[in-house]
């Protein structure tokens, strides 16, 4: 992921989605050769010269002021997350060759290890599903109920314990998420944000390269240059033993370990989803989860109860009453 290419393609994609009337400019019928707005039109809206905007888009501008970036973001109608992504890309592009990237050194390697206290936190949250991710969506740790709800990442080879990789290369992801297309698009958009913070990350480049080669759907979403932040919301899950559930999620960032993202899932009180989650938890009752770690420190989920490995069963207890 070359720095200047990331910046150029992002800005090109953002101006391609706009039309002159949308930004208060006349639509000239002079044989427009590009989709959306021209560089000249963005330059006019941002109050900079065409040459300067061209150099910015090509990654050749240096020491770009926040005022200019704010003007360009406004001209392109960027939302808050897209604006932040633009700032990240410009700062990354503007680093001297060989300089250290902004993220902490702990994120440089392909594997991350969480502190024992974080593993203990995940265990204490059970039976609430919880997953600890790294910046590239590595599944660093997952608790018992998380393995039951999503998948048993502890049983996978270390190299495969990545949510994006699982989403596009493991057929089970489409069974777990009824809205797979939407979740898959968001997954790629999360990686876009990470790429903007360090376009020289070799581990992320390798992941994107593998998924782009092995999944046409990933490649299509990657080319859209959408950005997304997994903060809070709702998702639908499907489990072969109990059927569909609607769960809320919250993503937290440990203050001392900012490279990690802790996502916790919960069902609304008194809802059918809460009852189904309770059933899943009781059916899977096992001795205390002694690790819940996706980095090789823990045990696997008990698969003796209906539905964890037997994917042929469908429907839910509610449906059979």
mmCIF file of C-alpha atoms in Angstrom:
data_model
loop_
_atom_site.group_PDB
_atom_site.id
_atom_site.type_symbol
_atom_site.label_atom_id
_atom_site.label_comp_id
_atom_site.label_asym_id
_atom_site.label_seq_id
_atom_site.Cartn_x
_atom_site.Cartn_y
_atom_site.Cartn_z
ATOM 1 C CA UNK A 1 0.000 0.000 0.000
ATOM 2 C CA UNK A 2 2.061 2.941 -1.283
ATOM 3 C CA UNK A 3 1.451 6.130 0.675
ATOM 4 C CA UNK A 4 0.717 8.410 -2.281
ATOM 5 C CA UNK A 5 -1.522 5.811 -3.930
ATOM 6 C CA UNK A 6 -3.731 5.520 -0.835
ATOM 7 C CA UNK A 7 -4.179 9.299 -0.633
ATOM 8 C CA UNK A 8 -4.770 9.723 -4.353
ATOM 9 C CA UNK A 9 -7.312 6.921 -4.599
ATOM 10 C CA UNK A 10 -9.186 8.068 -1.504
ATOM 11 C CA UNK A 11 -9.528 11.662 -2.727
ATOM 12 C CA UNK A 12 -10.410 10.509 -6.248
ATOM 13 C CA UNK A 13 -13.140 8.224 -4.903
ATOM 14 C CA UNK A 14 -14.604 10.988 -2.718
ATOM 15 C CA UNK A 15 -14.862 13.546 -5.530
ATOM 16 C CA UNK A 16 -16.201 10.890 -7.903
ATOM 17 C CA UNK A 17 -19.322 10.488 -5.778
ATOM 18 C CA UNK A 18 -20.272 14.177 -6.034
ATOM 19 C CA UNK A 19 -21.875 16.132 -8.861
ATOM 20 C CA UNK A 20 -21.524 19.882 -9.501
ATOM 21 C CA UNK A 21 -25.162 20.690 -8.615
ATOM 22 C CA UNK A 22 -24.712 18.971 -5.251
ATOM 23 C CA UNK A 23 -21.998 21.470 -4.305
ATOM 24 C CA UNK A 24 -23.564 24.541 -5.927
ATOM 25 C CA UNK A 25 -21.609 24.517 -9.190
ATOM 26 C CA UNK A 26 -23.041 24.559 -12.734
ATOM 27 C CA UNK A 27 -22.934 21.337 -14.708
ATOM 28 C CA UNK A 28 -21.010 22.109 -17.878
ATOM 29 C CA UNK A 29 -22.026 20.053 -20.888
ATOM 30 C CA UNK A 30 -18.578 20.049 -22.395
ATOM 31 C CA UNK A 31 -17.872 16.359 -22.638
ATOM 32 C CA UNK A 32 -16.900 15.674 -19.024
ATOM 33 C CA UNK A 33 -14.314 12.901 -18.981
ATOM 34 C CA UNK A 34 -14.404 11.978 -15.308
ATOM 35 C CA UNK A 35 -17.087 10.857 -12.908
ATOM 36 C CA UNK A 36 -18.073 13.351 -10.288
ATOM 37 C CA UNK A 37 -16.138 16.563 -9.661
ATOM 38 C CA UNK A 38 -12.995 17.618 -11.434
ATOM 39 C CA UNK A 39 -9.846 18.613 -9.600
ATOM 40 C CA UNK A 40 -10.413 22.168 -10.786
ATOM 41 C CA UNK A 41 -13.833 22.246 -9.141
ATOM 42 C CA UNK A 42 -12.539 20.911 -5.825
ATOM 43 C CA UNK A 43 -9.766 23.509 -5.915
ATOM 44 C CA UNK A 44 -12.321 26.298 -6.411
ATOM 45 C CA UNK A 45 -14.482 25.021 -3.553
ATOM 46 C CA UNK A 46 -11.484 24.640 -1.223
ATOM 47 C CA UNK A 47 -9.984 28.014 -2.134
ATOM 48 C CA UNK A 48 -6.636 26.659 -3.312
ATOM 49 C CA UNK A 49 -4.914 26.635 -6.675
ATOM 50 C CA UNK A 50 -5.510 23.779 -9.081
ATOM 51 C CA UNK A 51 -1.781 23.012 -9.055
ATOM 52 C CA UNK A 52 -1.704 22.819 -5.261
ATOM 53 C CA UNK A 53 -4.742 20.528 -5.065
ATOM 54 C CA UNK A 54 -3.264 18.316 -7.784
ATOM 55 C CA UNK A 55 -0.024 17.993 -5.823
ATOM 56 C CA UNK A 56 -2.032 17.218 -2.670
ATOM 57 C CA UNK A 57 -4.033 14.504 -4.399
ATOM 58 C CA UNK A 58 -0.871 12.996 -5.850
ATOM 59 C CA UNK A 59 0.861 12.989 -2.480
ATOM 60 C CA UNK A 60 3.467 15.551 -3.539
ATOM 61 C CA UNK A 61 2.376 18.403 -1.263
ATOM 62 C CA UNK A 62 4.373 18.861 1.924
ATOM 63 C CA UNK A 63 3.576 20.609 5.211
ATOM 64 C CA UNK A 64 -0.122 20.828 4.384
ATOM 65 C CA UNK A 65 -1.886 22.984 6.966
ATOM 66 C CA UNK A 66 -4.929 21.848 8.928
ATOM 67 C CA UNK A 67 -6.785 24.845 7.480
ATOM 68 C CA UNK A 68 -6.244 23.596 3.929
ATOM 69 C CA UNK A 69 -7.243 20.046 4.856
ATOM 70 C CA UNK A 70 -10.392 21.331 6.538
ATOM 71 C CA UNK A 71 -11.251 23.264 3.375
ATOM 72 C CA UNK A 72 -10.675 20.205 1.178
ATOM 73 C CA UNK A 73 -12.732 18.029 3.547
ATOM 74 C CA UNK A 74 -15.584 20.530 3.397
ATOM 75 C CA UNK A 75 -15.396 20.707 -0.399
ATOM 76 C CA UNK A 76 -15.585 16.920 -0.621
ATOM 77 C CA UNK A 77 -18.445 16.737 1.922
ATOM 78 C CA UNK A 78 -16.459 14.356 4.131
ATOM 79 C CA UNK A 79 -18.038 13.138 7.352
ATOM 80 C CA UNK A 80 -16.134 13.156 10.653
ATOM 81 C CA UNK A 81 -14.508 9.755 10.157
ATOM 82 C CA UNK A 82 -13.603 10.452 6.532
ATOM 83 C CA UNK A 83 -12.048 13.770 7.547
ATOM 84 C CA UNK A 84 -9.950 12.018 10.193
ATOM 85 C CA UNK A 85 -8.906 9.448 7.590
ATOM 86 C CA UNK A 86 -7.817 12.240 5.231
ATOM 87 C CA UNK A 87 -5.663 13.796 7.966
ATOM 88 C CA UNK A 88 -4.119 10.390 8.716
ATOM 89 C CA UNK A 89 -3.300 9.781 5.058
ATOM 90 C CA UNK A 90 -1.753 13.218 4.552
ATOM 91 C CA UNK A 91 0.386 12.897 7.657
ATOM 92 C CA UNK A 92 1.486 9.402 6.660
ATOM 93 C CA UNK A 93 2.296 10.524 3.123
ATOM 94 C CA UNK A 94 4.232 13.487 4.427
ATOM 95 C CA UNK A 95 6.583 11.462 6.629
ATOM 96 C CA UNK A 96 10.199 11.413 5.468
ATOM 97 C CA UNK A 97 11.283 8.082 4.031
ATOM 98 C CA UNK A 98 12.353 5.699 6.773
ATOM 99 C CA UNK A 99 10.742 7.655 9.587
ATOM 100 C CA UNK A 100 8.795 5.900 12.317
ATOM 101 C CA UNK A 101 5.016 5.515 11.791
ATOM 102 C CA UNK A 102 2.562 7.104 14.233
ATOM 103 C CA UNK A 103 1.211 3.889 15.838
ATOM 104 C CA UNK A 104 3.086 2.527 18.854
ATOM 105 C CA UNK A 105 5.822 -0.020 18.261
ATOM 106 C CA UNK A 106 3.704 -2.739 19.866
ATOM 107 C CA UNK A 107 1.530 -2.874 16.747
ATOM 108 C CA UNK A 108 4.405 -3.452 14.335
ATOM 109 C CA UNK A 109 4.452 -7.245 14.532
ATOM 110 C CA UNK A 110 1.877 -9.650 13.093
ATOM 111 C CA UNK A 111 0.946 -11.015 16.564
ATOM 112 C CA UNK A 112 -0.226 -9.214 19.661
ATOM 113 C CA UNK A 113 -0.452 -10.578 23.182
ATOM 114 C CA UNK A 114 -2.806 -9.152 25.759
ATOM 115 C CA UNK A 115 -1.967 -8.707 29.414
ATOM 116 C CA UNK A 116 -3.238 -11.470 31.741
ATOM 117 C CA UNK A 117 -5.589 -8.933 33.296
ATOM 118 C CA UNK A 118 -7.352 -8.451 29.958
ATOM 119 C CA UNK A 119 -7.819 -12.203 29.604
ATOM 120 C CA UNK A 120 -9.238 -12.256 33.131
ATOM 121 C CA UNK A 121 -11.610 -9.448 32.174
ATOM 122 C CA UNK A 122 -12.935 -11.428 29.216
ATOM 123 C CA UNK A 123 -13.515 -14.479 31.429
ATOM 124 C CA UNK A 124 -15.326 -12.384 34.009
ATOM 125 C CA UNK A 125 -17.711 -11.024 31.376
ATOM 126 C CA UNK A 126 -18.995 -14.499 30.498
ATOM 127 C CA UNK A 127 -21.817 -15.365 29.776
ATOM 128 C CA UNK A 128 -21.726 -12.041 27.939
ATOM 129 C CA UNK A 129 -19.868 -12.614 24.634
ATOM 130 C CA UNK A 130 -16.678 -10.571 24.327
ATOM 131 C CA UNK A 131 -13.860 -10.400 21.787
ATOM 132 C CA UNK A 132 -10.507 -8.613 22.011
ATOM 133 C CA UNK A 133 -9.205 -7.418 18.618
ATOM 134 C CA UNK A 134 -5.924 -5.974 17.467
ATOM 135 C CA UNK A 135 -5.660 -3.033 15.026
ATOM 136 C CA UNK A 136 -5.792 -5.326 11.974
ATOM 137 C CA UNK A 137 -8.814 -7.183 13.386
ATOM 138 C CA UNK A 138 -6.638 -9.927 14.821
ATOM 139 C CA UNK A 139 -8.651 -11.972 17.292
ATOM 140 C CA UNK A 140 -6.291 -11.723 20.250
ATOM 141 C CA UNK A 141 -8.694 -13.224 22.781
ATOM 142 C CA UNK A 142 -12.293 -14.427 22.912
ATOM 143 C CA UNK A 143 -14.301 -15.743 25.845
ATOM 144 C CA UNK A 144 -16.406 -18.895 26.063
ATOM 145 C CA UNK A 145 -19.681 -17.295 24.997
ATOM 146 C CA UNK A 146 -17.942 -15.391 22.225
ATOM 147 C CA UNK A 147 -16.677 -18.661 20.790
ATOM 148 C CA UNK A 148 -20.184 -20.106 20.942
ATOM 149 C CA UNK A 149 -21.816 -17.075 19.342
ATOM 150 C CA UNK A 150 -19.257 -16.426 16.580
ATOM 151 C CA UNK A 151 -16.651 -19.186 16.144
ATOM 152 C CA UNK A 152 -13.957 -21.059 18.029
ATOM 153 C CA UNK A 153 -10.937 -18.974 17.074
ATOM 154 C CA UNK A 154 -8.851 -20.807 19.697
ATOM 155 C CA UNK A 155 -9.111 -23.966 17.584
ATOM 156 C CA UNK A 156 -7.792 -22.220 14.449
ATOM 157 C CA UNK A 157 -4.153 -21.941 13.378
ATOM 158 C CA UNK A 158 -2.646 -18.723 14.698
ATOM 159 C CA UNK A 159 -2.347 -17.206 11.203
ATOM 160 C CA UNK A 160 -6.091 -17.617 10.637
ATOM 161 C CA UNK A 161 -7.239 -15.852 13.814
ATOM 162 C CA UNK A 162 -8.302 -12.666 12.090
ATOM 163 C CA UNK A 163 -11.873 -11.423 11.826
ATOM 164 C CA UNK A 164 -11.475 -10.067 8.275
ATOM 165 C CA UNK A 165 -9.852 -13.257 7.062
ATOM 166 C CA UNK A 166 -12.585 -15.342 8.706
ATOM 167 C CA UNK A 167 -15.305 -13.084 7.299
ATOM 168 C CA UNK A 168 -14.290 -13.604 3.680
ATOM 169 C CA UNK A 169 -12.622 -17.034 3.631
ATOM 170 C CA UNK A 170 -14.640 -19.106 6.103
ATOM 171 C CA UNK A 171 -18.142 -20.123 4.937
ATOM 172 C CA UNK A 172 -19.340 -20.153 8.546
ATOM 173 C CA UNK A 173 -19.272 -16.340 8.620
ATOM 174 C CA UNK A 174 -22.236 -16.271 6.238
ATOM 175 C CA UNK A 175 -24.119 -18.627 8.543
ATOM 176 C CA UNK A 176 -23.383 -16.565 11.655
ATOM 177 C CA UNK A 177 -24.357 -13.216 10.121
ATOM 178 C CA UNK A 178 -27.720 -13.072 8.304
ATOM 179 C CA UNK A 179 -26.653 -9.593 7.129
ATOM 180 C CA UNK A 180 -23.275 -10.838 5.962
ATOM 181 C CA UNK A 181 -22.922 -8.382 3.068
ATOM 182 C CA UNK A 182 -23.344 -5.363 5.347
ATOM 183 C CA UNK A 183 -21.011 -6.718 8.041
ATOM 184 C CA UNK A 184 -18.417 -7.708 5.453
ATOM 185 C CA UNK A 185 -18.423 -4.204 3.956
ATOM 186 C CA UNK A 186 -17.981 -2.690 7.416
ATOM 187 C CA UNK A 187 -15.094 -5.069 8.111
ATOM 188 C CA UNK A 188 -13.209 -3.863 5.049
ATOM 189 C CA UNK A 189 -13.959 -0.248 5.920
ATOM 190 C CA UNK A 190 -12.446 -0.784 9.390
ATOM 191 C CA UNK A 191 -9.234 -2.003 7.762
ATOM 192 C CA UNK A 192 -9.249 1.137 5.594
ATOM 193 C CA UNK A 193 -9.081 3.274 8.722
ATOM 194 C CA UNK A 194 -6.143 1.223 9.995
ATOM 195 C CA UNK A 195 -4.406 1.575 6.635
ATOM 196 C CA UNK A 196 -4.740 5.339 6.800
ATOM 197 C CA UNK A 197 -2.891 5.432 10.117
ATOM 198 C CA UNK A 198 0.076 3.531 8.714
ATOM 199 C CA UNK A 199 0.167 2.842 4.976
ATOM 200 C CA UNK A 200 3.544 1.129 5.417
ATOM 201 C CA UNK A 201 2.338 -1.608 7.764
ATOM 202 C CA UNK A 202 3.718 -4.827 6.208
ATOM 203 C CA UNK A 203 1.380 -7.119 8.148
ATOM 204 C CA UNK A 204 -1.690 -5.202 6.989
ATOM 205 C CA UNK A 205 -0.376 -5.094 3.421
ATOM 206 C CA UNK A 206 0.057 -8.866 3.486
ATOM 207 C CA UNK A 207 -3.469 -9.373 4.826
ATOM 208 C CA UNK A 208 -5.035 -7.067 2.239
ATOM 209 C CA UNK A 209 -3.003 -8.692 -0.522
ATOM 210 C CA UNK A 210 -4.098 -12.190 0.459
ATOM 211 C CA UNK A 211 -7.770 -11.291 0.789
ATOM 212 C CA UNK A 212 -7.798 -9.265 -2.445
ATOM 213 C CA UNK A 213 -6.386 -12.287 -4.272
ATOM 214 C CA UNK A 214 -8.608 -14.906 -2.684
ATOM 215 C CA UNK A 215 -11.902 -12.996 -2.435
ATOM 216 C CA UNK A 216 -13.445 -10.963 -5.237
ATOM 217 C CA UNK A 217 -15.908 -9.549 -2.718
ATOM 218 C CA UNK A 218 -13.127 -8.254 -0.499
ATOM 219 C CA UNK A 219 -11.389 -6.695 -3.504
ATOM 220 C CA UNK A 220 -14.630 -4.989 -4.542
ATOM 221 C CA UNK A 221 -15.201 -3.493 -1.095
ATOM 222 C CA UNK A 222 -11.538 -2.464 -0.757
ATOM 223 C CA UNK A 223 -11.807 -0.512 -3.997
ATOM 224 C CA UNK A 224 -14.741 1.505 -2.594
ATOM 225 C CA UNK A 225 -12.503 3.341 -0.092
ATOM 226 C CA UNK A 226 -15.244 3.411 2.524
ATOM 227 C CA UNK A 227 -14.204 4.012 6.149
ATOM 228 C CA UNK A 228 -16.047 2.761 9.221
ATOM 229 C CA UNK A 229 -15.496 2.774 12.973
ATOM 230 C CA UNK A 230 -16.883 -0.119 15.015
ATOM 231 C CA UNK A 231 -18.194 1.825 18.000
ATOM 232 C CA UNK A 232 -21.702 0.684 18.911
ATOM 233 C CA UNK A 233 -24.848 -0.587 17.243
ATOM 234 C CA UNK A 234 -26.811 -3.789 16.693
ATOM 235 C CA UNK A 235 -26.150 -6.945 14.724
ATOM 236 C CA UNK A 236 -28.169 -10.009 13.858
ATOM 237 C CA UNK A 237 -26.654 -13.393 14.629
ATOM 238 C CA UNK A 238 -27.828 -16.854 13.671
ATOM 239 C CA UNK A 239 -27.045 -19.985 15.671
ATOM 240 C CA UNK A 240 -28.149 -23.431 14.452
ATOM 241 C CA UNK A 241 -29.385 -24.399 17.910
ATOM 242 C CA UNK A 242 -31.611 -21.403 18.695
ATOM 243 C CA UNK A 243 -32.086 -19.414 15.501
ATOM 244 C CA UNK A 244 -31.658 -15.657 15.070
ATOM 245 C CA UNK A 245 -30.767 -13.152 17.768
ATOM 246 C CA UNK A 246 -30.487 -9.359 17.715
ATOM 247 C CA UNK A 247 -27.617 -8.172 19.910
ATOM 248 C CA UNK A 248 -26.242 -4.750 20.752
ATOM 249 C CA UNK A 249 -22.499 -4.225 20.673
ATOM 250 C CA UNK A 250 -20.202 -1.738 22.370
ATOM 251 C CA UNK A 251 -16.521 -1.371 21.498
ATOM 252 C CA UNK A 252 -14.193 -0.231 24.267
ATOM 253 C CA UNK A 253 -10.522 0.781 24.200
ATOM 254 C CA UNK A 254 -8.396 -0.110 27.249
ATOM 255 C CA UNK A 255 -6.568 3.056 28.265
ATOM 256 C CA UNK A 256 -3.252 1.273 28.812
ATOM 257 C CA UNK A 257 -3.517 -0.821 25.629
ATOM 258 C CA UNK A 258 -4.820 1.531 22.962
ATOM 259 C CA UNK A 259 -4.006 -0.877 20.130
ATOM 260 C CA UNK A 260 -6.716 -3.247 21.384
ATOM 261 C CA UNK A 261 -10.478 -3.058 20.826
ATOM 262 C CA UNK A 262 -12.778 -4.903 23.222
ATOM 263 C CA UNK A 263 -16.209 -5.624 21.752
ATOM 264 C CA UNK A 264 -18.994 -6.788 24.046
ATOM 265 C CA UNK A 265 -22.376 -8.129 22.885
ATOM 266 C CA UNK A 266 -25.632 -8.062 24.855
ATOM 267 C CA UNK A 267 -29.329 -8.744 24.320
ATOM 268 C CA UNK A 268 -32.151 -6.413 25.350
ATOM 269 C CA UNK A 269 -33.611 -7.344 28.712
ATOM 270 C CA UNK A 270 -36.693 -9.529 28.400
ATOM 271 C CA UNK A 271 -36.274 -10.033 24.657
ATOM 272 C CA UNK A 272 -36.433 -13.370 22.799
ATOM 273 C CA UNK A 273 -32.752 -12.887 22.029
ATOM 274 C CA UNK A 274 -31.916 -12.742 25.743
ATOM 275 C CA UNK A 275 -33.789 -16.003 26.297
ATOM 276 C CA UNK A 276 -31.977 -17.663 23.405
ATOM 277 C CA UNK A 277 -28.619 -16.477 24.694
ATOM 278 C CA UNK A 278 -29.503 -17.919 28.118
ATOM 279 C CA UNK A 279 -30.362 -21.235 26.500
ATOM 280 C CA UNK A 280 -27.063 -21.301 24.614
ATOM 281 C CA UNK A 281 -25.120 -20.537 27.743
ATOM 282 C CA UNK A 282 -26.886 -23.239 29.800
ATOM 283 C CA UNK A 283 -26.496 -25.869 27.086
ATOM 284 C CA UNK A 284 -22.804 -25.124 26.870
ATOM 285 C CA UNK A 285 -22.194 -25.187 30.616
ATOM 286 C CA UNK A 286 -18.587 -26.309 31.168
ATOM 287 C CA UNK A 287 -15.934 -25.993 33.851
ATOM 288 C CA UNK A 288 -14.736 -22.378 34.228
ATOM 289 C CA UNK A 289 -13.144 -20.934 31.103
ATOM 290 C CA UNK A 290 -9.464 -21.003 32.053
ATOM 291 C CA UNK A 291 -8.209 -18.784 29.254
ATOM 292 C CA UNK A 292 -10.508 -17.555 26.499
ATOM 293 C CA UNK A 293 -7.397 -16.595 24.557
ATOM 294 C CA UNK A 294 -6.931 -16.643 20.809
ATOM 295 C CA UNK A 295 -3.136 -16.533 21.104
ATOM 296 C CA UNK A 296 -2.803 -20.151 22.156
ATOM 297 C CA UNK A 297 -3.148 -19.797 25.935
ATOM 298 C CA UNK A 298 -6.621 -21.271 26.325
ATOM 299 C CA UNK A 299 -8.844 -24.249 25.824
ATOM 300 C CA UNK A 300 -11.607 -24.855 23.327
ATOM 301 C CA UNK A 301 -15.336 -24.507 23.725
ATOM 302 C CA UNK A 302 -17.356 -27.541 24.699
ATOM 303 C CA UNK A 303 -18.957 -28.802 21.502
ATOM 304 C CA UNK A 304 -21.184 -31.462 23.034
ATOM 305 C CA UNK A 305 -24.341 -29.369 23.210
ATOM 306 C CA UNK A 306 -26.670 -29.100 20.210
ATOM 307 C CA UNK A 307 -25.652 -26.764 17.451
ATOM 308 C CA UNK A 308 -22.012 -25.852 18.046
ATOM 309 C CA UNK A 309 -20.615 -28.190 15.421
ATOM 310 C CA UNK A 310 -23.756 -29.810 14.051
ATOM 311 C CA UNK A 311 -24.766 -27.179 11.521
ATOM 312 C CA UNK A 312 -27.582 -29.305 10.093
ATOM 313 C CA UNK A 313 -30.025 -28.285 12.850
ATOM 314 C CA UNK A 314 -31.994 -25.129 12.245
ATOM 315 C CA UNK A 315 -34.735 -23.273 14.047
ATOM 316 C CA UNK A 316 -34.945 -22.287 17.692
ATOM 317 C CA UNK A 317 -36.571 -23.529 20.887
ATOM 318 C CA UNK A 318 -39.071 -20.689 20.513
ATOM 319 C CA UNK A 319 -40.011 -21.957 17.061
ATOM 320 C CA UNK A 320 -40.589 -25.492 18.358
ATOM 321 C CA UNK A 321 -42.907 -24.543 21.227
#
